XYZ file of C-alpha atoms in Angstrom:
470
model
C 1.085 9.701 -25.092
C -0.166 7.104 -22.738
C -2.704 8.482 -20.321
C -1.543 11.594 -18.800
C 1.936 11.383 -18.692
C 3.379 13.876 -21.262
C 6.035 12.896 -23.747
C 9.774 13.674 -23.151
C 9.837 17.247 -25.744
C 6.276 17.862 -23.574
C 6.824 17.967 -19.998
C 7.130 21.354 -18.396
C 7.938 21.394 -15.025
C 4.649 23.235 -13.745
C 4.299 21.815 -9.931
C 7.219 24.067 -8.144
C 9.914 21.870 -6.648
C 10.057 20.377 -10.486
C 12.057 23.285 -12.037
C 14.028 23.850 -8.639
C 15.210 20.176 -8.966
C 16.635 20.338 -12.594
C 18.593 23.804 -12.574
C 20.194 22.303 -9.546
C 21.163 19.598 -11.507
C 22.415 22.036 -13.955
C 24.023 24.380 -11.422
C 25.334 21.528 -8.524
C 29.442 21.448 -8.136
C 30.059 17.954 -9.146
C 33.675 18.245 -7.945
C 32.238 18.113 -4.856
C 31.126 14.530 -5.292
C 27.651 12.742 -6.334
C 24.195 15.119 -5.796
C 21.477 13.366 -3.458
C 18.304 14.986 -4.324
C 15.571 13.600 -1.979
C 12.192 14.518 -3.550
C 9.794 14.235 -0.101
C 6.623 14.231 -1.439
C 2.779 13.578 -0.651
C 0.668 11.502 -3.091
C 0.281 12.918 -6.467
C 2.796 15.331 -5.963
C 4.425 14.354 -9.344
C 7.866 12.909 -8.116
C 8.052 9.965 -10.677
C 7.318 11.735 -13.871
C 10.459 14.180 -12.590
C 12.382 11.650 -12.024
C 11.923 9.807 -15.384
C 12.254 12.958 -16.541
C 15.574 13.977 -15.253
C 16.964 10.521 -15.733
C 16.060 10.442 -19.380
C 17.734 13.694 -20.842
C 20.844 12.894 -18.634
C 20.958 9.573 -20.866
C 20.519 11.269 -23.887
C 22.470 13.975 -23.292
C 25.484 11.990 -22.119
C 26.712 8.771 -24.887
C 27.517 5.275 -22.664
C 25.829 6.678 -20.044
C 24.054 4.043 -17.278
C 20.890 5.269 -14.654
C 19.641 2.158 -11.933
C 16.156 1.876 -11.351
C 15.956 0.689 -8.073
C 12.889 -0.489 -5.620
C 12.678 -2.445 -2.841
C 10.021 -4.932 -4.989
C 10.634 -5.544 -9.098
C 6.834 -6.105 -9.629
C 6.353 -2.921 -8.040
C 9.242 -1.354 -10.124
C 7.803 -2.611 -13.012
C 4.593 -0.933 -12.525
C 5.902 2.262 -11.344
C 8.740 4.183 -12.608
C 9.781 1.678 -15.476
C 6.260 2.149 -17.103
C 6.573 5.738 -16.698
C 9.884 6.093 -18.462
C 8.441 4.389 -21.273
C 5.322 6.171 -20.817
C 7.750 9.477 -21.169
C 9.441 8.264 -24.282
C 6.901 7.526 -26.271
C 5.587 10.640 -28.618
C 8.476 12.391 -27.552
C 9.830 14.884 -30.939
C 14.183 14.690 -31.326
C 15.955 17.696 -32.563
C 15.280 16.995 -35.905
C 11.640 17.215 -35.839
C 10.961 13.670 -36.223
C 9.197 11.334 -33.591
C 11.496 8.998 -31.494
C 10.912 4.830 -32.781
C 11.547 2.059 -30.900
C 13.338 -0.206 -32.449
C 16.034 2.243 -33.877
C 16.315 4.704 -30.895
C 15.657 2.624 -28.307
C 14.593 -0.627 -26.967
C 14.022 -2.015 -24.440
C 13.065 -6.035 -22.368
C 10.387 -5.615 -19.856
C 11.055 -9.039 -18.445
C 14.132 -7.835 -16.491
C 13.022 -3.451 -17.340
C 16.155 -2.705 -18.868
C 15.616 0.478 -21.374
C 19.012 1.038 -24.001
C 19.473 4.019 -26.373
C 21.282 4.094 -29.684
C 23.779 6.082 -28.326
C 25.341 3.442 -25.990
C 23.078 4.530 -22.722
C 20.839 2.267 -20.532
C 18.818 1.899 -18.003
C 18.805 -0.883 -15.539
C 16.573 -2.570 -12.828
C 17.266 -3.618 -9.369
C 15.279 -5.019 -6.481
C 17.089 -5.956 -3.302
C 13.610 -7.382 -0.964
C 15.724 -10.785 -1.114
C 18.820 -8.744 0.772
C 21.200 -9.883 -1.333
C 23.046 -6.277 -1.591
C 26.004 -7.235 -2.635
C 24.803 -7.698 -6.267
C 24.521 -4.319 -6.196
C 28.343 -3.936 -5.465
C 29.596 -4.718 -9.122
C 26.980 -1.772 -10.563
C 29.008 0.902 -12.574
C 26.719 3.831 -12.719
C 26.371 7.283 -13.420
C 23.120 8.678 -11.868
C 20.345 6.180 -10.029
C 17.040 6.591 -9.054
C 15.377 4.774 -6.396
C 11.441 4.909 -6.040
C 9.913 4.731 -2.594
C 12.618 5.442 -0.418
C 10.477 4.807 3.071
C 9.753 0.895 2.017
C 13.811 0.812 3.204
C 13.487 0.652 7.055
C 16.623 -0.361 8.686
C 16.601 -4.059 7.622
C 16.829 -3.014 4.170
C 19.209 0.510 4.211
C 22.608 -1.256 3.149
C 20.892 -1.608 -0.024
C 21.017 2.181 -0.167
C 24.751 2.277 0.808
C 25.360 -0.044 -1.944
C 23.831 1.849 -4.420
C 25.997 5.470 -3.313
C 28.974 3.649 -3.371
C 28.394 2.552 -7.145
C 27.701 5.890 -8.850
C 30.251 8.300 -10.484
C 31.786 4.578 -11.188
C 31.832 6.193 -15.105
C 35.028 8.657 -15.513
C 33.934 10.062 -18.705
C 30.523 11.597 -17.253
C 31.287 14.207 -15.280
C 27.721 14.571 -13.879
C 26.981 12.153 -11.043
C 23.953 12.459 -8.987
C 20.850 10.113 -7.116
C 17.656 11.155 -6.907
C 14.873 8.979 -4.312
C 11.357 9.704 -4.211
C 9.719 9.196 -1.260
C 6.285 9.808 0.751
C 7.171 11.143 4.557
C 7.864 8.488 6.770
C 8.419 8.417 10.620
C 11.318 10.586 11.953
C 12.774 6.843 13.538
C 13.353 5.868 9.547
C 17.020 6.220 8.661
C 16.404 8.895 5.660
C 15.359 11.285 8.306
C 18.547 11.149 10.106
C 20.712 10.603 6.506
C 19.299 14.139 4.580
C 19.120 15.874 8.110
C 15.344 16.274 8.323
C 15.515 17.112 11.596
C 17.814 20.186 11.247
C 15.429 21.053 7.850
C 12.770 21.556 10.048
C 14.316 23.465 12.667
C 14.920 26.259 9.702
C 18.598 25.332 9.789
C 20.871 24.479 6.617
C 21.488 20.948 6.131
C 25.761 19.992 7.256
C 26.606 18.079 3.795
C 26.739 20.725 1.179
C 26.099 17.298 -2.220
C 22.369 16.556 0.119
C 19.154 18.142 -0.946
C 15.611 17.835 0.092
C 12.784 18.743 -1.917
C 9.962 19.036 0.160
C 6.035 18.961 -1.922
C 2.191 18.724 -1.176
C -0.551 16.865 -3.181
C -1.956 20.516 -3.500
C 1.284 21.332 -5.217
C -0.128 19.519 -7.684
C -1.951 22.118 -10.323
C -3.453 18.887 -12.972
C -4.786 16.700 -9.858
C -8.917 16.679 -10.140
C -10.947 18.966 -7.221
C -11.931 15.434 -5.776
C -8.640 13.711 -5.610
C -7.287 15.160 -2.088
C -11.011 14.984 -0.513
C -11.071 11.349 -1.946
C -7.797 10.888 -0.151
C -8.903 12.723 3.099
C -11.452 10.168 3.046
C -9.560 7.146 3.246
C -6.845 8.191 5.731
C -6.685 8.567 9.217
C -5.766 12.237 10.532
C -2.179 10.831 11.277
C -1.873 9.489 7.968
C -3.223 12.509 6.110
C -0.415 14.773 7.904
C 2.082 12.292 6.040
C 0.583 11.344 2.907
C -1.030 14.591 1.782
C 0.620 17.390 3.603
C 4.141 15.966 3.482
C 4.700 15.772 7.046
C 6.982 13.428 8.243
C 5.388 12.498 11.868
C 5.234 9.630 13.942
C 2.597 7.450 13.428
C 3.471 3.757 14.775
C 2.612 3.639 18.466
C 2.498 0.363 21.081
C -1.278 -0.360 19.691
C -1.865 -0.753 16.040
C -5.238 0.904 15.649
C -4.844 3.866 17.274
C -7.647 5.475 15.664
C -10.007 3.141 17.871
C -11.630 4.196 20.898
C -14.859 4.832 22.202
C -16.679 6.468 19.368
C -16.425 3.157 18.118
C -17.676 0.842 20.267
C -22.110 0.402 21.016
C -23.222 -1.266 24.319
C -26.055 -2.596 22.193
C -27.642 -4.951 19.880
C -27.265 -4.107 16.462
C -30.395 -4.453 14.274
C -29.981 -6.383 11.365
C -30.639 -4.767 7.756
C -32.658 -7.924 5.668
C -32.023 -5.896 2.401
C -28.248 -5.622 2.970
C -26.252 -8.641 2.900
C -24.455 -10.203 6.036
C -20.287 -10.695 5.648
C -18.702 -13.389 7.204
C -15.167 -12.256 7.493
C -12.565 -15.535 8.647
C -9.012 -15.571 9.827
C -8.198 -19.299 9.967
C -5.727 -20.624 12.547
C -5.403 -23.701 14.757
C -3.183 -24.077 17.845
C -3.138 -23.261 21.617
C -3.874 -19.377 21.753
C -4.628 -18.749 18.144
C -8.232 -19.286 18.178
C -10.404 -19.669 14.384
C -11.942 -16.493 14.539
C -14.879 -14.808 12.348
C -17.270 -12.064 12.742
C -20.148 -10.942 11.178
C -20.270 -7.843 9.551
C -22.814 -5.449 7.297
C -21.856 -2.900 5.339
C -24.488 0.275 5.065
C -23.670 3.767 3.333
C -20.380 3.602 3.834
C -19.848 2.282 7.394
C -19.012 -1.204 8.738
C -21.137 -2.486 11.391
C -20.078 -5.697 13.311
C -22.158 -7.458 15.715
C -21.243 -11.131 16.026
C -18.048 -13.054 16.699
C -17.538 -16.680 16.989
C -13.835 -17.235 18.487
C -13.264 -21.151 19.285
C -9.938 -22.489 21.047
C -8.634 -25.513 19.776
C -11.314 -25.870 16.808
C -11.081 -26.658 12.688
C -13.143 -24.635 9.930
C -15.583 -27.781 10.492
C -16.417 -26.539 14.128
C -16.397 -22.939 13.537
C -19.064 -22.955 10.462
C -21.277 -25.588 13.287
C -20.700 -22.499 15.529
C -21.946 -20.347 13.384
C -25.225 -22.522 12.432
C -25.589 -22.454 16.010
C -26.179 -18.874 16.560
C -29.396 -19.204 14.670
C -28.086 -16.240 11.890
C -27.977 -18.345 8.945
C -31.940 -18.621 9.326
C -31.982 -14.764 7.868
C -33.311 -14.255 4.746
C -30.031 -12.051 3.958
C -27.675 -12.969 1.088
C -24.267 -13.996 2.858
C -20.699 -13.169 1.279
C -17.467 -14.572 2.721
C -14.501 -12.739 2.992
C -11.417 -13.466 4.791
C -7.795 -15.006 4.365
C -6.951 -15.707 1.129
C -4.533 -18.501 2.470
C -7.277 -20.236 3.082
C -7.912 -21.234 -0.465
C -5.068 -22.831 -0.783
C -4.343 -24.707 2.992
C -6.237 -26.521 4.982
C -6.640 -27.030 8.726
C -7.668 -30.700 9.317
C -8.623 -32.139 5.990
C -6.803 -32.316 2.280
C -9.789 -29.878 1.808
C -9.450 -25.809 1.707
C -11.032 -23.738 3.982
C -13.150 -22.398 1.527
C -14.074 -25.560 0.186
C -15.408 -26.773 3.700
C -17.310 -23.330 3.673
C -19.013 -23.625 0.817
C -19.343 -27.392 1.397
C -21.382 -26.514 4.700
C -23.525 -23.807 3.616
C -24.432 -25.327 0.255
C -25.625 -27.947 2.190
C -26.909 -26.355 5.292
C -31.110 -25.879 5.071
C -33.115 -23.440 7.374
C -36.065 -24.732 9.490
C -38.396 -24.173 6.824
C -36.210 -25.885 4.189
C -34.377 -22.951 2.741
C -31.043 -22.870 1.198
C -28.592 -19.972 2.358
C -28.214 -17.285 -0.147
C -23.865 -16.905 -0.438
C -21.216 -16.662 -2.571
C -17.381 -16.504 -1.592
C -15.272 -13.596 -1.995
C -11.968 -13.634 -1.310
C -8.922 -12.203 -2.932
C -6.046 -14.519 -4.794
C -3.710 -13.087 -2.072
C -3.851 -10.887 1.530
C -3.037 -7.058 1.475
C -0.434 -5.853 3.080
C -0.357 -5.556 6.505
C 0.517 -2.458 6.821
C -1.983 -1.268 4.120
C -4.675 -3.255 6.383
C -3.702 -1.134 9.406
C -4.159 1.906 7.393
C -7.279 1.200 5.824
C -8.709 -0.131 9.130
C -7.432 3.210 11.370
C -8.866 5.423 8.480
C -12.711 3.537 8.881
C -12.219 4.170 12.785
C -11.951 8.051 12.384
C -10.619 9.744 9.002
C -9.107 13.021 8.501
C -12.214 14.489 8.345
C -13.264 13.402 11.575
C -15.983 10.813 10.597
C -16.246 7.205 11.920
C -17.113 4.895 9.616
C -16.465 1.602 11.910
C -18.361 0.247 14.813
C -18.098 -2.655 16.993
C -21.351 -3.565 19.254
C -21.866 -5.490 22.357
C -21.853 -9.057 20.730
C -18.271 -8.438 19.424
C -16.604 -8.232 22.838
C -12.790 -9.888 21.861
C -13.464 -7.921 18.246
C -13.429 -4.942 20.620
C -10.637 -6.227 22.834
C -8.706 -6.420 19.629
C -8.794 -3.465 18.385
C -8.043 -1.852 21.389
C -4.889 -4.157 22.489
C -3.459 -5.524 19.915
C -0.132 -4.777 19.034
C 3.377 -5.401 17.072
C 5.828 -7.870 17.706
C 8.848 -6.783 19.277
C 12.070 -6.601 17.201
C 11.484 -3.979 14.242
C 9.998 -6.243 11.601
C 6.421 -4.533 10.775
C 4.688 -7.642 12.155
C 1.734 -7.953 14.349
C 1.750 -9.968 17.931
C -0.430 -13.354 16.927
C 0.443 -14.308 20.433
C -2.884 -12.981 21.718
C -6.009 -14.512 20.902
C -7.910 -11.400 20.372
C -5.275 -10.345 17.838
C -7.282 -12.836 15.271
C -10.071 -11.512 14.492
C -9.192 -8.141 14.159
C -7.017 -9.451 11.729
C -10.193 -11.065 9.884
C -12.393 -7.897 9.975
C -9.623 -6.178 8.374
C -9.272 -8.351 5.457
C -13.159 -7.777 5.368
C -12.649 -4.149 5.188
C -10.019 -4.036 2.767
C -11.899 -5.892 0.513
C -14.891 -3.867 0.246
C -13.070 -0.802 0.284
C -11.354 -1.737 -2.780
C -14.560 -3.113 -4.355
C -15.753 -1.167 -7.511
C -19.189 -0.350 -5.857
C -20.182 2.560 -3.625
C -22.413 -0.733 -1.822
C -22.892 -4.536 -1.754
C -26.342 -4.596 -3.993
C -29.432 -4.293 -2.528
C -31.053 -7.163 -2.445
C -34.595 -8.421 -1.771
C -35.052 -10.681 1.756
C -36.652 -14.640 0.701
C -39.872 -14.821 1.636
C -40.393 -17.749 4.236
């Protein structure tokens, strides 16, 4: 058994909507046509291990049978519910006592995740994030299973339609049924309207008699550790929280991205600078009319972000910007300095055949203090940019978490930072993309690839560090 997922003979289904979900499998008319079980769970509410789970006995139980693995993504596919089907298979006992072998009772090719059985079943992968639906119009299936049902907003729902059309496409299996997994999503997102949320939650029985929902909480969860959902309470915002550990599904996008911002954020004063902690200078690189370079300055102390300078120059290269920065006096500190920022700019460049980064590190390996010092830095930036939506998140839950604490300010120095985070917005149009229109958008966009960054550092804190002695 591979970490803690149990073997096929060893799963019992012990969090409650787990049993409910297989005897209606059992029980469901399938005259009636093909079963769409929506499991609408929280995070670590155990959806994929049921749905590897149900998926697997229905191809053992049924000869020539054929399950889709479906995800918006294939490397996230890949990582998710493929790994956890094999993860399910492995140790698992057949009927005749012995232990199931790849190789003779299965195999399977991880380059494309396609699982086969020796008794004629298989499973197979599709992604769909290049909207090419219509290769899923020559599928022939029997049951699917499609993993994170909310990454399909409306540009990517025909995929879904697809999919429904193609099972029950095998006449000698006479049980036909989907099953999506899914953390709660806005009420705007087209599974609400398709399983009838809305009436669900009004207490009312759903009008299509082959739709289920399967609603589940992280605290559902019996074999999660006592510091998993304060861990998670932690890094959410309240908003977030109500979807992604209670299981609500609430509205959470509104005209301003960082709605969690406000005035328990912002200081009307200088911030005093910690010489044993080291100094961030976070970067979003752009050039053009009305996308400034932008940078702040940032320190991170027990947990909380602290940002206090800004350097935001019209019309300028990542030449000008670092001679900004030199000019604000801050690289005279005896503090170690750590970049962070876009991780496009290690591979682009503004003005020269030069990176970004290289002209960074160019400029501050060469830069000396007034008493002949060299600056204490190193560069730390990611091989590529989080998502933006996680960035949102992650940035909303360090402005006030569920738990009420705010673990983000912005003082007096960082008056466009502050601007930003208050203003900025999405683009119009339904694509999840932020306005870049307005300057100020900029370098929120490059304190959030700060915070990301250390958030999903391995250490509690940068390293203390001792201040040079001038």
């Amino acid at each position: 058994m591979k970490g803690s997922t149990p073997s096929l003979s060893e799963f019992r289904p012990d969090v409650p909507y787990q049993a409910e979900v297989l005897r209606d499998i059992q029980t469901f008319d399938y005259s009636m046509g093909v079963h769409e079980m929506l499991l609408s769970g929280s995070l670590g509410s155990a959806k994929s291990i049921l749905m590897a789970h149900a998926s697997l006995v229905h191809l053992m139980t049924y000869p020539n049978a054929r399950c889709l693995i479906g995800r918006l993504s294939m490397p996230d596919l890949r990582d998710t519910i493929y790994t956890k089907i094999l993860e399910h298979l492995e140790g698992t006992v057949k009927a005749d006592g012995s232990i199931i072998k790849e190789g003779k009772d299965f195999g399977f090719t991880d380059q494309s995740c396609h699982i086969w059985f020796a008794n004629g079943s298989e499973y197979i992968a599709r992604s769909w994030r290049d909207k090419k639906f219509k290769k899923l119009g020559s599928l022939e299936l029997s049951i699917a299973i499609v993993e994170e049902l909310a990454e399909n907003d409306a540009n990517y729902w025909d995929a879904i339609t697809f999919i429904r059309m193609r099972v029950g496409r095998l006449p000698h299996i006479p049980v036909n049924w989907i099953m999506y997994a899914s953390n709660p999503d806005s009420p705007s997102h087209p599974a609400y309207e398709y399983f009838e949320l809305g009436r669900l939650s009004q207490g009312l029985e759903p009008l299509s008699p082959t739709k289920h929902v399967y609603f589940s909480k992280t605290s559902d969860n019996p074999f999660l550790p006592e510091w998993y959902i304060n861990q998670l309470e932690q890094d959410l915002d309240p908003k977030m929280a109500r979807r992604m550990v209670h299981g609500e599904w609430i509205e959470i996008t509104t005209d301003i991205i960082y709605y969690a911002y406000g005035s328990h954020n912002y200081v009307d004063t200088d911030y005093h600078i910690d010489h044993f902690e080291p100094i961030y200078l976070c970067f979003d690189f752009n050039i053009g009319v009305g996308k400034p370079m932008s940078m702040c300055f940032s320190q991170y102390k027990n947990g909380v972000f602290h940002f206090f300078v800004e350097c935001i120059v019209e019309s300028a290269d990542t030449e000008d910007i670092m001679a900004e920065i030199a000019g604000k006096g801050y690289l005279e500190l005896p503090n170690e300095f750590i970049v962070h920022g876009d991780a496009t700019g290690g591979a682009r460049t503004t003005k020269s055949k030069k990176t970004d980064y290289d002209i960074i590190r160019k400029f501050l390996s060469n830069y000396r203090t007034k008493t002949s010092e060299r600056v204490d830095f190193r560069i730390d930036v990611p091989k590529a940019n989080p998502a933006v939506r996680d960035r949102h998140n992650h940035v909303n839950a360090y402005c006030k978490n569920s738990l009420g604490k705010t673990r983000l300010f912005v003082y007096k120095n960082c008056k466009i930072l502050n601007k930003g985070f208050r203003l900025t917005a999405l683009k119009t149009g339904g694509s999840y993309i932020e306005d870049d229109s307005k300057p100020y958008q900029h370098v929120t966009t490059a304190a959030g690839y700060h915070i990301v960054r250390v958030h999903k550092s391995n250490r509690d804190r940068p390293t203390v560090r001792q201040p040079r002695i001038r």
